[in-house]
XYZ file of C-alpha atoms in Angstrom:
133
model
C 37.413 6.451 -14.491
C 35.918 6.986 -17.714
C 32.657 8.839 -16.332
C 31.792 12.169 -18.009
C 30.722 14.632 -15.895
C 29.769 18.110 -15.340
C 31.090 19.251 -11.867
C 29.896 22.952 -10.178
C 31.042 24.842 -7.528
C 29.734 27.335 -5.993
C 29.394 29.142 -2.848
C 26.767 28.277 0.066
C 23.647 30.267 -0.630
C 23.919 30.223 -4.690
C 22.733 26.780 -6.877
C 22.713 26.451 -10.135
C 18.952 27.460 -12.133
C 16.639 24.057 -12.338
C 16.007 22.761 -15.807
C 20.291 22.686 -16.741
C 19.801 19.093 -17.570
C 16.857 16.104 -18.270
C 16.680 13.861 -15.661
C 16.955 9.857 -16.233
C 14.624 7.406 -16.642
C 13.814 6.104 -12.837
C 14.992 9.205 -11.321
C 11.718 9.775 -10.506
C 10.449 9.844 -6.583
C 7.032 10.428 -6.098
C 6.130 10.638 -2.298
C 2.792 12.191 -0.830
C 3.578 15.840 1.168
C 2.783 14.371 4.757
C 5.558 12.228 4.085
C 7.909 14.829 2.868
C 6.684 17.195 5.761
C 6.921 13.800 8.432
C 9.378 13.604 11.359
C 8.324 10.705 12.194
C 11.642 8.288 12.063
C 9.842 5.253 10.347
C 8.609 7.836 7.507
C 12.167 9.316 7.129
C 13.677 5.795 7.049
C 11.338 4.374 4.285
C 11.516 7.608 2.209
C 15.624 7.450 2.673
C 14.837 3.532 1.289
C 12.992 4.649 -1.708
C 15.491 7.611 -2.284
C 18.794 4.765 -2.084
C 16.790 3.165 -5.141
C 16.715 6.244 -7.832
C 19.484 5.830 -10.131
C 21.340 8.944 -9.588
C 21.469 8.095 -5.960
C 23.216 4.501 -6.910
C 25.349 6.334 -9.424
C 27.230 9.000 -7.282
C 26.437 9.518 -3.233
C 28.379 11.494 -0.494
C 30.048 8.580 0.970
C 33.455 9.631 1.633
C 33.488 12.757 0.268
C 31.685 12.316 -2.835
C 31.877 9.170 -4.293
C 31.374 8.237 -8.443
C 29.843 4.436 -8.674
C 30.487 4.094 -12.857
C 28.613 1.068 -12.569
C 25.492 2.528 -12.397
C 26.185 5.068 -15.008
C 24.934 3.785 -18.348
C 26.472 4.856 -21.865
C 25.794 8.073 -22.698
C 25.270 9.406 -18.776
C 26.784 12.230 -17.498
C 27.049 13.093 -13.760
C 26.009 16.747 -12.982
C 27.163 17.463 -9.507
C 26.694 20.409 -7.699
C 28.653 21.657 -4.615
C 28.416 24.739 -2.477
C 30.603 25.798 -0.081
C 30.381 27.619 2.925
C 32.878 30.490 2.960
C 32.910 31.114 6.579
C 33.954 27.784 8.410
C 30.946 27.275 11.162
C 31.319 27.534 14.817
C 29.251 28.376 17.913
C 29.567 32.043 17.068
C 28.516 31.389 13.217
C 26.265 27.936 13.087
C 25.733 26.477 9.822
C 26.897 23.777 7.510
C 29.633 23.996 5.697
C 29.216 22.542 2.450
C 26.319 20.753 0.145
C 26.041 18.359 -2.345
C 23.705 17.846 -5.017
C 24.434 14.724 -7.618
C 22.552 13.270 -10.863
C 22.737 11.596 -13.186
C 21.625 12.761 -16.879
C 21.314 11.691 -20.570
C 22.448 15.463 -21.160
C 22.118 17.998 -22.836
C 23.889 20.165 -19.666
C 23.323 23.308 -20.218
C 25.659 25.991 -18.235
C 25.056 26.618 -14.756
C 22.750 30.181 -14.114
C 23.284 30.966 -10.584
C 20.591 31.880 -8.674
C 19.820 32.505 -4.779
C 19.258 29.571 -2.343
C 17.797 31.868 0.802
C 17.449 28.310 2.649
C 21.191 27.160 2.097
C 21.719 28.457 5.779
C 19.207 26.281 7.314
C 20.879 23.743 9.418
C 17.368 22.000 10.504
C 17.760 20.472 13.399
C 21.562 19.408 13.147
C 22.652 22.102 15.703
C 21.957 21.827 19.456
C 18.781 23.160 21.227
C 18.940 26.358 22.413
C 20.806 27.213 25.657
C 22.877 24.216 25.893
């Protein structure tokens, strides 16, 4: 397709080290901590709205998989995407997800991936059932 990119995998509770790569002009999403910390679904839905608008999040989403929009990647841009994998498959005895995904765009430098812990990779939120159902 023509897109460079720089693709990671690794498994669920490792991420690659912050700082691998500059982010892009307009990747920038600036939202005040009660809305980050909100459950409130109107909050959610207008921080989602202001997320869809970045330009990493037009240039590669996890539609489908993961899908690569190159029409939103300008000249120059690579795609650093990140996934982690969950090595045990969940189920009711072992709850969990079972994969992440993590995708940007970036004028680059990438620099290689330094693995570090990601103690909250295991945290499923509220995507599981309530307890004793």
């Amino acid at each position: 397709m023509g897109v460079r990119a720089d693709v990671t995998y690794l498994p669920l509770g490792k991420r690659c080290a912050f700082g691998r790569a500059p982010a892009v002009a307009g990747d920038h999403l600036s939202l005040p901590k009660e809305d980050l910390a909100s459950r409130d679904p109107a909050v959610q839905a207008r921080n989602l709205r202001k997320a869809q608008r970045l330009a990493s999040e037009r240039a590669v989403r996890p539609e489908h998989g993961i899908t690569i929009y190159p029409r939103f990647i300008g000249p120059g841009q690579i795609v650093l995407i990140e996934i982690n994998e969950n090595p045990v498959p969940p189920d009711t005895t072992h709850p969990g997800v079972a994969w992440q995904f993590s995708g940007r765009l970036t004028d680059g430098p990438v620099t290689p991936c330094r693995v570090v812990d990601d103690p909250g990779a295991f945290d499923m939120g509220t995507a599981g059932p309530p307890p004793g159902s």
